[in-house]
mmCIF file of N, CA and C in Angstrom:
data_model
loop_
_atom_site.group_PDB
_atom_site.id
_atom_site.type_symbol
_atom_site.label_atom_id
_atom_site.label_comp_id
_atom_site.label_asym_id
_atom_site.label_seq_id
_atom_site.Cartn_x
_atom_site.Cartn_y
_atom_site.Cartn_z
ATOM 1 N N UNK A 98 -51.063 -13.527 -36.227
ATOM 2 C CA UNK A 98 -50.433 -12.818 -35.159
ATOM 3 C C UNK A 98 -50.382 -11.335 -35.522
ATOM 4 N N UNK A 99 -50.901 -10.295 -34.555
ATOM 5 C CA UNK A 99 -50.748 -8.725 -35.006
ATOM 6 C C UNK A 99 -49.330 -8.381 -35.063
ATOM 7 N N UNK A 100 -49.237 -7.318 -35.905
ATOM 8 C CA UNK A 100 -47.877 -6.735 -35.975
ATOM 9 C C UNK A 100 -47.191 -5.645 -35.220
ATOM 10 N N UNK A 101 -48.722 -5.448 -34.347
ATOM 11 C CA UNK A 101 -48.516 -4.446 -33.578
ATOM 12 C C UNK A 101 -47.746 -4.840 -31.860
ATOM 13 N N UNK A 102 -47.346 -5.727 -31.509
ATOM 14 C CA UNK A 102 -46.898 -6.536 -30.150
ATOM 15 C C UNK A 102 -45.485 -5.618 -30.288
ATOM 16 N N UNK A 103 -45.388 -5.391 -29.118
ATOM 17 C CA UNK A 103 -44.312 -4.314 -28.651
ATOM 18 C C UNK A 103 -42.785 -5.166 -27.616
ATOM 19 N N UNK A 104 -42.004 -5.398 -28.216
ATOM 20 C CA UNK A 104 -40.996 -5.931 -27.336
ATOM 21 C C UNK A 104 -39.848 -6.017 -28.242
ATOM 22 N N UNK A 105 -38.685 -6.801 -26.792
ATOM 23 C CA UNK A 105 -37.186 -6.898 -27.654
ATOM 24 C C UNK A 105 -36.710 -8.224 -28.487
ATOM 25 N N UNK A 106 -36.061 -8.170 -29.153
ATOM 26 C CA UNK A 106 -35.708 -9.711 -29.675
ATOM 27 C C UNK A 106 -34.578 -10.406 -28.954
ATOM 28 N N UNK A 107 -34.299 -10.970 -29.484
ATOM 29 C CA UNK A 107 -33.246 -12.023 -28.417
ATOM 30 C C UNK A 107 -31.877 -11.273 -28.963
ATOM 31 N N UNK A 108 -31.823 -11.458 -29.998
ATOM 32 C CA UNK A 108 -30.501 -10.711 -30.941
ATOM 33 C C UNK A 108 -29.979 -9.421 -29.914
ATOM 34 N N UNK A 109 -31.211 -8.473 -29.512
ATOM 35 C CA UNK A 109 -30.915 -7.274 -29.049
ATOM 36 C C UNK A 109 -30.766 -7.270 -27.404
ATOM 37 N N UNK A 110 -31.207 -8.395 -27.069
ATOM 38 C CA UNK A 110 -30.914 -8.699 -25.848
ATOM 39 C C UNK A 110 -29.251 -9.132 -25.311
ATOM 40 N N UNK A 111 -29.168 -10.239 -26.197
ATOM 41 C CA UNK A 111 -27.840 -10.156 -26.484
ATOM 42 C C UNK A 111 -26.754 -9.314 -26.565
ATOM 43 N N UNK A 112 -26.879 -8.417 -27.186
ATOM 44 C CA UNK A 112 -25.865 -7.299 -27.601
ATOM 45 C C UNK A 112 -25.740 -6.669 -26.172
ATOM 46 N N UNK A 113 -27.286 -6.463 -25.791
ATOM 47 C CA UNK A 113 -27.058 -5.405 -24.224
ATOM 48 C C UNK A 113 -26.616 -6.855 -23.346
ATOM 49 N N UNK A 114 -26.513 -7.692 -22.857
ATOM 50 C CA UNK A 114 -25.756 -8.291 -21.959
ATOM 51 C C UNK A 114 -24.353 -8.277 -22.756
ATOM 52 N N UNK A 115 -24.107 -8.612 -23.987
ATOM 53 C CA UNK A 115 -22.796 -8.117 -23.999
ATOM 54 C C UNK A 115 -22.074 -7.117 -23.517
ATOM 55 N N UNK A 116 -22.463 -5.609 -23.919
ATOM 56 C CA UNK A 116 -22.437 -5.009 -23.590
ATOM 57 C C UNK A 116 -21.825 -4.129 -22.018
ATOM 58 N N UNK A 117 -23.033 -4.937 -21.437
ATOM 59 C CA UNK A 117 -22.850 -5.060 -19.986
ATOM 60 C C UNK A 117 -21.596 -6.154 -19.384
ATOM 61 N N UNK A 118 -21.451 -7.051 -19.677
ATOM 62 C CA UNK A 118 -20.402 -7.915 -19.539
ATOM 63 C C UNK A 118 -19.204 -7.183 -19.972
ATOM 64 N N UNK A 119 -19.138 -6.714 -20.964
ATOM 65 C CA UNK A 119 -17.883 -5.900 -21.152
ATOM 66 C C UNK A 119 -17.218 -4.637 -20.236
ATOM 67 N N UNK A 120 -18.434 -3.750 -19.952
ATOM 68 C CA UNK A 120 -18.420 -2.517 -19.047
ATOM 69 C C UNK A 120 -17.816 -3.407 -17.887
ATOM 70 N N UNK A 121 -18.221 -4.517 -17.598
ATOM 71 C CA UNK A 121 -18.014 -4.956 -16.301
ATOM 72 C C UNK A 121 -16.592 -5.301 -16.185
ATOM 73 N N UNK A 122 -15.932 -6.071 -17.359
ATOM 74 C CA UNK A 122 -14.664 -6.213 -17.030
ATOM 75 C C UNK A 122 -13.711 -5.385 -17.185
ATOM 76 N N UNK A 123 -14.669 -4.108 -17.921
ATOM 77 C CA UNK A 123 -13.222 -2.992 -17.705
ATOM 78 C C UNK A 123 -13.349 -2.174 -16.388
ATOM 79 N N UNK A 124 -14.372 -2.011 -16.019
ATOM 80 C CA UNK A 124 -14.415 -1.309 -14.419
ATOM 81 C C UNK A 124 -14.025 -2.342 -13.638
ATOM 82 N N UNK A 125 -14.306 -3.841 -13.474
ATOM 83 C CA UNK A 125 -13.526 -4.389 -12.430
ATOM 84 C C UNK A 125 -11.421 -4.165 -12.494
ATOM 85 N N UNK A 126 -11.218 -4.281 -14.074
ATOM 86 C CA UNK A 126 -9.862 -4.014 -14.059
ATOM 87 C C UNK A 126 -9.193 -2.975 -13.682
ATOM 88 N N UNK A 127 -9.684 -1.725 -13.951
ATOM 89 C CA UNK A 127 -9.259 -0.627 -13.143
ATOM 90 C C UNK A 127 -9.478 -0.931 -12.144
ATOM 91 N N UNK A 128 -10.778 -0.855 -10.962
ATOM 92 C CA UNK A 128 -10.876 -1.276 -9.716
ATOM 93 C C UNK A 128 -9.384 -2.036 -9.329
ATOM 94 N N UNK A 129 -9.109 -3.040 -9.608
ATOM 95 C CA UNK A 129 -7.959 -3.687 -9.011
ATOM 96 C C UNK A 129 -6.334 -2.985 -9.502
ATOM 97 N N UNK A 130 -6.698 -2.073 -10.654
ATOM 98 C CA UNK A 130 -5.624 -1.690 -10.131
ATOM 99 C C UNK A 130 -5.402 -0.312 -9.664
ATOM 100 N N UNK A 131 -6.447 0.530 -9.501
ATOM 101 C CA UNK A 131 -6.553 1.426 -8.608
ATOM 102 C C UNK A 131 -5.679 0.685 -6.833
ATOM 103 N N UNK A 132 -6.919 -0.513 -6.644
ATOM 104 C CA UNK A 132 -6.292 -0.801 -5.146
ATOM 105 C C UNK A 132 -4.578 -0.955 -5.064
ATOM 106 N N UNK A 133 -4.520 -1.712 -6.018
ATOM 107 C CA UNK A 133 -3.002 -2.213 -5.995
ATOM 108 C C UNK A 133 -2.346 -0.507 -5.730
ATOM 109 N N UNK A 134 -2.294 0.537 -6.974
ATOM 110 C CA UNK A 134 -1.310 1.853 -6.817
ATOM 111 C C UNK A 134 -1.796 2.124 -4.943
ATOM 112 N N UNK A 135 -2.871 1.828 -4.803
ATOM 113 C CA UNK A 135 -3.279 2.460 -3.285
ATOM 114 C C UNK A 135 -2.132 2.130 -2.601
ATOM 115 N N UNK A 136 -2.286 0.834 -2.267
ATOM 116 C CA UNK A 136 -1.424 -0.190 -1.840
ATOM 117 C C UNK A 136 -0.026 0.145 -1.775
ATOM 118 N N UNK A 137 0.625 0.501 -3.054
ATOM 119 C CA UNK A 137 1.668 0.900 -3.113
ATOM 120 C C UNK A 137 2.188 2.042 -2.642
ATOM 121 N N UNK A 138 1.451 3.314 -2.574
ATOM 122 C CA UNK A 138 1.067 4.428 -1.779
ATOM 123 C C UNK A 138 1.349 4.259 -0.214
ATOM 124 N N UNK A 139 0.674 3.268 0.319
ATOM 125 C CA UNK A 139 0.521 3.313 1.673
ATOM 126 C C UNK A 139 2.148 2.836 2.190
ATOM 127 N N UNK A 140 2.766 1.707 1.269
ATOM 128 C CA UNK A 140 3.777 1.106 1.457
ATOM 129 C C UNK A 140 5.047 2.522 1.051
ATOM 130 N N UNK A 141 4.840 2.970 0.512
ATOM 131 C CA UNK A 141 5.988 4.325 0.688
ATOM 132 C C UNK A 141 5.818 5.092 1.455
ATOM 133 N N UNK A 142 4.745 5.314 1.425
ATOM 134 C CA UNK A 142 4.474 6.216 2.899
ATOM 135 C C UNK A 142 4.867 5.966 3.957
ATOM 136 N N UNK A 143 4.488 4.743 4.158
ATOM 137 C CA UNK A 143 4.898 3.822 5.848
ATOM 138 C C UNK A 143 7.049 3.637 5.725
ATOM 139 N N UNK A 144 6.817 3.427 4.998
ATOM 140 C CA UNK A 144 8.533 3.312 4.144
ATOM 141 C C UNK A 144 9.353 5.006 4.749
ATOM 142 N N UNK A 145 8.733 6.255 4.099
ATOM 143 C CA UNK A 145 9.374 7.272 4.352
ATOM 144 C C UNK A 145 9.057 7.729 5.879
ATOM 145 N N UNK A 146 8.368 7.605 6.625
ATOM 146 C CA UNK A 146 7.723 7.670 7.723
ATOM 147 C C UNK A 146 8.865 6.469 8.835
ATOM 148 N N UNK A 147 9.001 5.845 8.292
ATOM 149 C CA UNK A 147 9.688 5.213 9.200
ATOM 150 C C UNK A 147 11.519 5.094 9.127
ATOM 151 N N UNK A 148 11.814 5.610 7.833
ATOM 152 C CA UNK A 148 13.114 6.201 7.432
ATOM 153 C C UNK A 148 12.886 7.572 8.587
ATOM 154 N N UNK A 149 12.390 7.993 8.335
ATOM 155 C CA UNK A 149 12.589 9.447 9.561
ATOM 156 C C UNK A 149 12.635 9.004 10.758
ATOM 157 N N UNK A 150 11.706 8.248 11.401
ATOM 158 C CA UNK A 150 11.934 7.281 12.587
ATOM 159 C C UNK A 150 13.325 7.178 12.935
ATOM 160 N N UNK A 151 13.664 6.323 11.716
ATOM 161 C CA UNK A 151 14.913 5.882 12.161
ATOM 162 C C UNK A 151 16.008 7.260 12.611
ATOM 163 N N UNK A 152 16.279 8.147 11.689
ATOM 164 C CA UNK A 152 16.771 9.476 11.130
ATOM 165 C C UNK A 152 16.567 9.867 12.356
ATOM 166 N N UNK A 153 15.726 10.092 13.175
ATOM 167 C CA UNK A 153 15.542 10.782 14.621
ATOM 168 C C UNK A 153 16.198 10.083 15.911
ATOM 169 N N UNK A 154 15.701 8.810 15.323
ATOM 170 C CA UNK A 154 16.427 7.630 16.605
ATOM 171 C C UNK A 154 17.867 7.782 16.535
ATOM 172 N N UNK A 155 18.910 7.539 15.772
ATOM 173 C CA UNK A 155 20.173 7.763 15.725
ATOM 174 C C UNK A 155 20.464 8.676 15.591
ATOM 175 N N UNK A 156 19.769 10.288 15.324
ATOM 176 C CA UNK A 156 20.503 11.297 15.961
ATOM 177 C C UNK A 156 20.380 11.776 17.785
ATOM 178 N N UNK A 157 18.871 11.054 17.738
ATOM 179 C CA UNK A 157 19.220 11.075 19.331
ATOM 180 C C UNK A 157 20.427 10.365 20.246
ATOM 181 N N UNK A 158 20.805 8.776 19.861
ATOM 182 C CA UNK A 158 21.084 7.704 20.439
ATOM 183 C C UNK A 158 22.121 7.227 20.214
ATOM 184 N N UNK A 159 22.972 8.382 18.617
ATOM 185 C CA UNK A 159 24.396 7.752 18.325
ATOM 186 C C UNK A 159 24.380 6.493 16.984
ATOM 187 N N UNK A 160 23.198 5.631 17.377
ATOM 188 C CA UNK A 160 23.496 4.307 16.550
ATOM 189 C C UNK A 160 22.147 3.823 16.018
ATOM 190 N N UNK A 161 22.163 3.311 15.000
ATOM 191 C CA UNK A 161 20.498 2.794 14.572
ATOM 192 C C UNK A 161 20.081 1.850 15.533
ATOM 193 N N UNK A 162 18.507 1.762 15.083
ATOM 194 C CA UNK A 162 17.383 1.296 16.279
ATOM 195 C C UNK A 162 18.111 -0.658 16.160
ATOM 196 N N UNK A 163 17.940 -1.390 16.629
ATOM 197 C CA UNK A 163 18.382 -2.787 16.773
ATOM 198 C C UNK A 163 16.979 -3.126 15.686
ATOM 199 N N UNK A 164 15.728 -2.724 16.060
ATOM 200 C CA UNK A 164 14.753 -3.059 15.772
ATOM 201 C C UNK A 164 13.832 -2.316 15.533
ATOM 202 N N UNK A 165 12.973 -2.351 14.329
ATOM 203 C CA UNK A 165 11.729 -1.417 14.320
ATOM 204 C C UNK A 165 10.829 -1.155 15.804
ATOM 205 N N UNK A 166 10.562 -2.018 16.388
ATOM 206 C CA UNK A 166 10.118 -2.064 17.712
ATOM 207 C C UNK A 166 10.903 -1.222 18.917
ATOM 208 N N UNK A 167 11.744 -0.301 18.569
ATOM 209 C CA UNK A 167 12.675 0.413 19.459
ATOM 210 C C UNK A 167 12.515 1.558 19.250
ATOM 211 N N UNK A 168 11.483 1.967 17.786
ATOM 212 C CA UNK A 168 11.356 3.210 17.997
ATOM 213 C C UNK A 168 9.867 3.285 18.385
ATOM 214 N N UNK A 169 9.743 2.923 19.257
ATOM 215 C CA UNK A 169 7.823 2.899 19.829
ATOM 216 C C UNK A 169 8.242 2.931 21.213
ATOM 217 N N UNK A 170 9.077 3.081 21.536
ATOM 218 C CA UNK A 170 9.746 3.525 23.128
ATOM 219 C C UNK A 170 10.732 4.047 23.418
ATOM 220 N N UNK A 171 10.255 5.348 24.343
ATOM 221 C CA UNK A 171 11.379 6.010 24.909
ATOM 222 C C UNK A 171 12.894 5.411 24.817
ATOM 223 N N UNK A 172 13.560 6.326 24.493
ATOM 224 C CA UNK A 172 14.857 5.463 25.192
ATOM 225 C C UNK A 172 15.850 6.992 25.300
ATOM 226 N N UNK A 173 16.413 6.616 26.517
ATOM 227 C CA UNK A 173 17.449 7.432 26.891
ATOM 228 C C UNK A 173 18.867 6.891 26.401
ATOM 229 N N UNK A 174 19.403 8.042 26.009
ATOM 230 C CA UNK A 174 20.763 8.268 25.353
ATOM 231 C C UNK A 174 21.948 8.418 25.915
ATOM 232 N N UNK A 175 23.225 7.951 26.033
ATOM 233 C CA UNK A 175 24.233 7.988 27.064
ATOM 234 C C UNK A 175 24.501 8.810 27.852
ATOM 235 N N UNK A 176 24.076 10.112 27.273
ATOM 236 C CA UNK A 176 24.008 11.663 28.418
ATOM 237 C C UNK A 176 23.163 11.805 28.941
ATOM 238 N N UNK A 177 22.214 10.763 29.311
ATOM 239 C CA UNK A 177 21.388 10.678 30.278
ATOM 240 C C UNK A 177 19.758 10.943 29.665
ATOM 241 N N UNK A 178 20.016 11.677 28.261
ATOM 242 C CA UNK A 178 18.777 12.427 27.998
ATOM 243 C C UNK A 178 17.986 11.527 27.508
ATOM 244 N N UNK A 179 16.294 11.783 27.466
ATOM 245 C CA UNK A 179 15.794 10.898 27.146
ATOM 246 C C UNK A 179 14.231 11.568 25.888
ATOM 247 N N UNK A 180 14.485 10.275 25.418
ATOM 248 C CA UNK A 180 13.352 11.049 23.922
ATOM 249 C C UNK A 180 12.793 10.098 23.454
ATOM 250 N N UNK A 181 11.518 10.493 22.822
ATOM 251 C CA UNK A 181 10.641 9.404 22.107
ATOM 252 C C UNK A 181 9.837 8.915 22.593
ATOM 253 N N UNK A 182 8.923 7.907 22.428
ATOM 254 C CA UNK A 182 8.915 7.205 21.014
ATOM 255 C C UNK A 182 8.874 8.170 20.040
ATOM 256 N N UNK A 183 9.575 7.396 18.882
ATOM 257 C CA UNK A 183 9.508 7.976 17.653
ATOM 258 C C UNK A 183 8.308 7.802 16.900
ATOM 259 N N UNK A 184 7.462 6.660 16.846
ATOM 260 C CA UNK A 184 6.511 6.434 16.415
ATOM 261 C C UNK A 184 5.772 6.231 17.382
ATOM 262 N N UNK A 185 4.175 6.176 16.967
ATOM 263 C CA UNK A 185 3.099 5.854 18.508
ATOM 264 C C UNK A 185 3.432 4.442 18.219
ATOM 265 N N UNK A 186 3.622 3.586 16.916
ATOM 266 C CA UNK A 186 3.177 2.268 16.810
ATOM 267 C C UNK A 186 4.010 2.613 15.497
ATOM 268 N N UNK A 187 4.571 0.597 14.923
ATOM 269 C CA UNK A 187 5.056 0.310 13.818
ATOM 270 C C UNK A 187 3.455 0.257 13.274
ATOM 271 N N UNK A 188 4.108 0.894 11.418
ATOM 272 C CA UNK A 188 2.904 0.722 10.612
ATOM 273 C C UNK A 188 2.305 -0.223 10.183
ATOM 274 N N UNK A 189 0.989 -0.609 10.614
ATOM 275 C CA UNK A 189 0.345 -2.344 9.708
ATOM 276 C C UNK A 189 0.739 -1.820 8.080
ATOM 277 N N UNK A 190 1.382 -3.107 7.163
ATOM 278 C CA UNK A 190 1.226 -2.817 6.092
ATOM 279 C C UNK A 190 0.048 -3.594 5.623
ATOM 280 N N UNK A 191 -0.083 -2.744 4.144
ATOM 281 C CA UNK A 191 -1.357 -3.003 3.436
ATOM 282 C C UNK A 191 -1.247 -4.730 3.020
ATOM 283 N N UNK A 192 -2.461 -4.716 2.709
ATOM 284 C CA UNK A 192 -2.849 -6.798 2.533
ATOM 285 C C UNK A 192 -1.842 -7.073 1.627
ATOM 286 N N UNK A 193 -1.266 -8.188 1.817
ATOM 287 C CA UNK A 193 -0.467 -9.042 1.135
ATOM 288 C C UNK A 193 0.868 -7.919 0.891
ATOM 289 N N UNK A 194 1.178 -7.194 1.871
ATOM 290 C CA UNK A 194 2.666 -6.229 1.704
ATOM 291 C C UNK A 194 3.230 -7.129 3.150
ATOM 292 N N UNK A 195 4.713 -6.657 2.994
ATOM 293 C CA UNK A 195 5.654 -7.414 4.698
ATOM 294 C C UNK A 195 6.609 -6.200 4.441
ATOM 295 N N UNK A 196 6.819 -5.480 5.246
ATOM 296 C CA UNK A 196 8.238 -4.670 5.862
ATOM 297 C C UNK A 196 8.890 -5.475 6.457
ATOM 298 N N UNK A 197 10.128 -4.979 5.937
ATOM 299 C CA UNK A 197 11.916 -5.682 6.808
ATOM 300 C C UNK A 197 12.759 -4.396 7.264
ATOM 301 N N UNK A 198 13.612 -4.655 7.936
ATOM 302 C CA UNK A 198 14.344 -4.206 8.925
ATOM 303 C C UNK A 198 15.984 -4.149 8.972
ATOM 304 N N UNK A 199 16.366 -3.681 8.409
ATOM 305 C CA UNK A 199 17.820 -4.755 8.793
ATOM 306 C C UNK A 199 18.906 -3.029 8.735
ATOM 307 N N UNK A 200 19.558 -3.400 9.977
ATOM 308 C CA UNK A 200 20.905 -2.537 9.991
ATOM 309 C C UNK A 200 22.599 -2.778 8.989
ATOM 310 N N UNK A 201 23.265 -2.110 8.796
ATOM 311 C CA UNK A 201 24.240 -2.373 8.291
ATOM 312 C C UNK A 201 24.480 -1.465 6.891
ATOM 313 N N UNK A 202 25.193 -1.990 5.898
ATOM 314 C CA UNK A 202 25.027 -1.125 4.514
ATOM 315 C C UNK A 202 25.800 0.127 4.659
ATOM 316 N N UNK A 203 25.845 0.733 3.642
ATOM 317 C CA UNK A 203 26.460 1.903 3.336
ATOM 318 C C UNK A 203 26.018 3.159 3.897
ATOM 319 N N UNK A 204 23.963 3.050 4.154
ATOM 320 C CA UNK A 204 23.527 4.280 4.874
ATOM 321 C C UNK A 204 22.923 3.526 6.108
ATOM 322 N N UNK A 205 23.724 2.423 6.306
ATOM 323 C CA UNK A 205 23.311 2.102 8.001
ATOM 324 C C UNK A 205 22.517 1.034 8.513
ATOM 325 N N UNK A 206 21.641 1.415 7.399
ATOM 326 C CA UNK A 206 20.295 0.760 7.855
ATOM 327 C C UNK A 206 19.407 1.084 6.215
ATOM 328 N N UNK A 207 19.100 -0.329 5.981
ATOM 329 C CA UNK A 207 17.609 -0.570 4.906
ATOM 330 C C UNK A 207 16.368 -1.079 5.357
ATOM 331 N N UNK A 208 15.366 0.139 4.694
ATOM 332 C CA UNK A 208 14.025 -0.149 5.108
ATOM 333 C C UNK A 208 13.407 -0.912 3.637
ATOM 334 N N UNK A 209 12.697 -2.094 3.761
ATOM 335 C CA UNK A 209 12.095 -2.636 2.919
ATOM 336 C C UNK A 209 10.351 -2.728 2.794
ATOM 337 N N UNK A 210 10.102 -3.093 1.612
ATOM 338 C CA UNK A 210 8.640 -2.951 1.534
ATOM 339 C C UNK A 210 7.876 -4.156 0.757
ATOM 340 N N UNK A 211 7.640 -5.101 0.722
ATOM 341 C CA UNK A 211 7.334 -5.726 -0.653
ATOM 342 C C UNK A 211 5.889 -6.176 -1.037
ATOM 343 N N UNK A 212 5.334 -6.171 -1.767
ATOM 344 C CA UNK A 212 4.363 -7.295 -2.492
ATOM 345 C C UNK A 212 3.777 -6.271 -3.885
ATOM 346 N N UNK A 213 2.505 -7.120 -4.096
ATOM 347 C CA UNK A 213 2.104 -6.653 -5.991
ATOM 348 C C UNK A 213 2.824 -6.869 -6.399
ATOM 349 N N UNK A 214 3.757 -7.731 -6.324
ATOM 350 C CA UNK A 214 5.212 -7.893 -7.545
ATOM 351 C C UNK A 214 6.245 -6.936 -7.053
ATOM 352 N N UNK A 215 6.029 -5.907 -6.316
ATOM 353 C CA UNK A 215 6.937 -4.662 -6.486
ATOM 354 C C UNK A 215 8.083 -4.766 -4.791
ATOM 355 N N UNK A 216 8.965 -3.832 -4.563
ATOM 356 C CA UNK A 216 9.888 -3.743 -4.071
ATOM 357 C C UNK A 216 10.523 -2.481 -3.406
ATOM 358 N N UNK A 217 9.696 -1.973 -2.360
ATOM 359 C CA UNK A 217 10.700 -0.419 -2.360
ATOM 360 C C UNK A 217 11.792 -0.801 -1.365
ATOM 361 N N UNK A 218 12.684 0.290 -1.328
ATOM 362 C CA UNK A 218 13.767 -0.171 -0.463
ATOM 363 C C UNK A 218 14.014 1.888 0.000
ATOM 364 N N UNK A 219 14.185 1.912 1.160
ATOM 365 C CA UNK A 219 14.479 3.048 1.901
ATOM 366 C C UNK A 219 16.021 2.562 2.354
ATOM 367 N N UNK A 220 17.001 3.580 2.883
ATOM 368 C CA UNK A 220 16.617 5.093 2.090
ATOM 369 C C UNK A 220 17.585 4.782 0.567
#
C-alpha cells in the first residue's frame, strides 16, 4: 500500500464530531435561554403597560377597572365625561405566560404575570 494516500482517520473524525456536538449544546443552551429572558421582557412590559392602564382608568372613573377587558372601552365617568379606551387591546402574553387581574389590596388592584418558573406582580 503507498504511503502517499491523502485522508482523515477515524480518531480525527471523531474529535471533530465531538467537537461539533459540543458547540451544539452550548449554542442551543443559550438559545433557550436568551428566549426565556425575552419572554420575561415582554411579560413586564405588558405588566407596566397595563399598570398605567389601570392608573389612567381610575383617575378618570374614581374606581379600578372590574376587569382587564374595561380598559379596551370607552367609558364615561359620573360627570358625564367620557375617555378611552385605555388600551387598543389586552396584551397576548408570551407562550406558556397567563396574566391575572384582581382588584382589592393595599394599592387597589394587582397585576400578575407568570411562567419560566418566574412571577411578576404589579404594582
Amino acid at each position: 500500500m503507498p504511503r502517499d494516500q491523502r485522508g482523515f482517520t477515524l480518531v480525527e473524525l471523531l474529535v471533530v464530531v465531538a467537537v461539533i456536538a459540543i458547540l451544539t449544546t452550548i449554542s442551543l443552551t443559550i438559545f433557550n435561554n436568551v428566549q426565556s429572558r425575552s419572554r420575561m421582557a415582554k411579560a413586564q412590559a405588558d405588566t407596566r403597560t397595563l399598570a398605567s392602564a389601570v392608573g389612567a382608568y381610575q383617575a378618570h372613573m374614581g374606581q379600578m377597572p372590574a376587569a382587564l377587558a374595561d380598559l379596551t372601552v370607552a367609558q364615561t365617568n359620573v360627570t358625564g365625561q367620557v375617555a378611552g379606551p385605555f388600551m387598543a387591546a389586552d396584551p397576548a402574553p408570551p407562550a406558556g405566560w397567563t396574566y391575572g387581574y384582581s382588584t382589592g389590596g393595599p394599592t387597589g388592584y394587582t397585576i400578575t404575570a407568570a411562567g419560566d418558573s418566574t412571577t411578576i406582580t404589579r404594582p
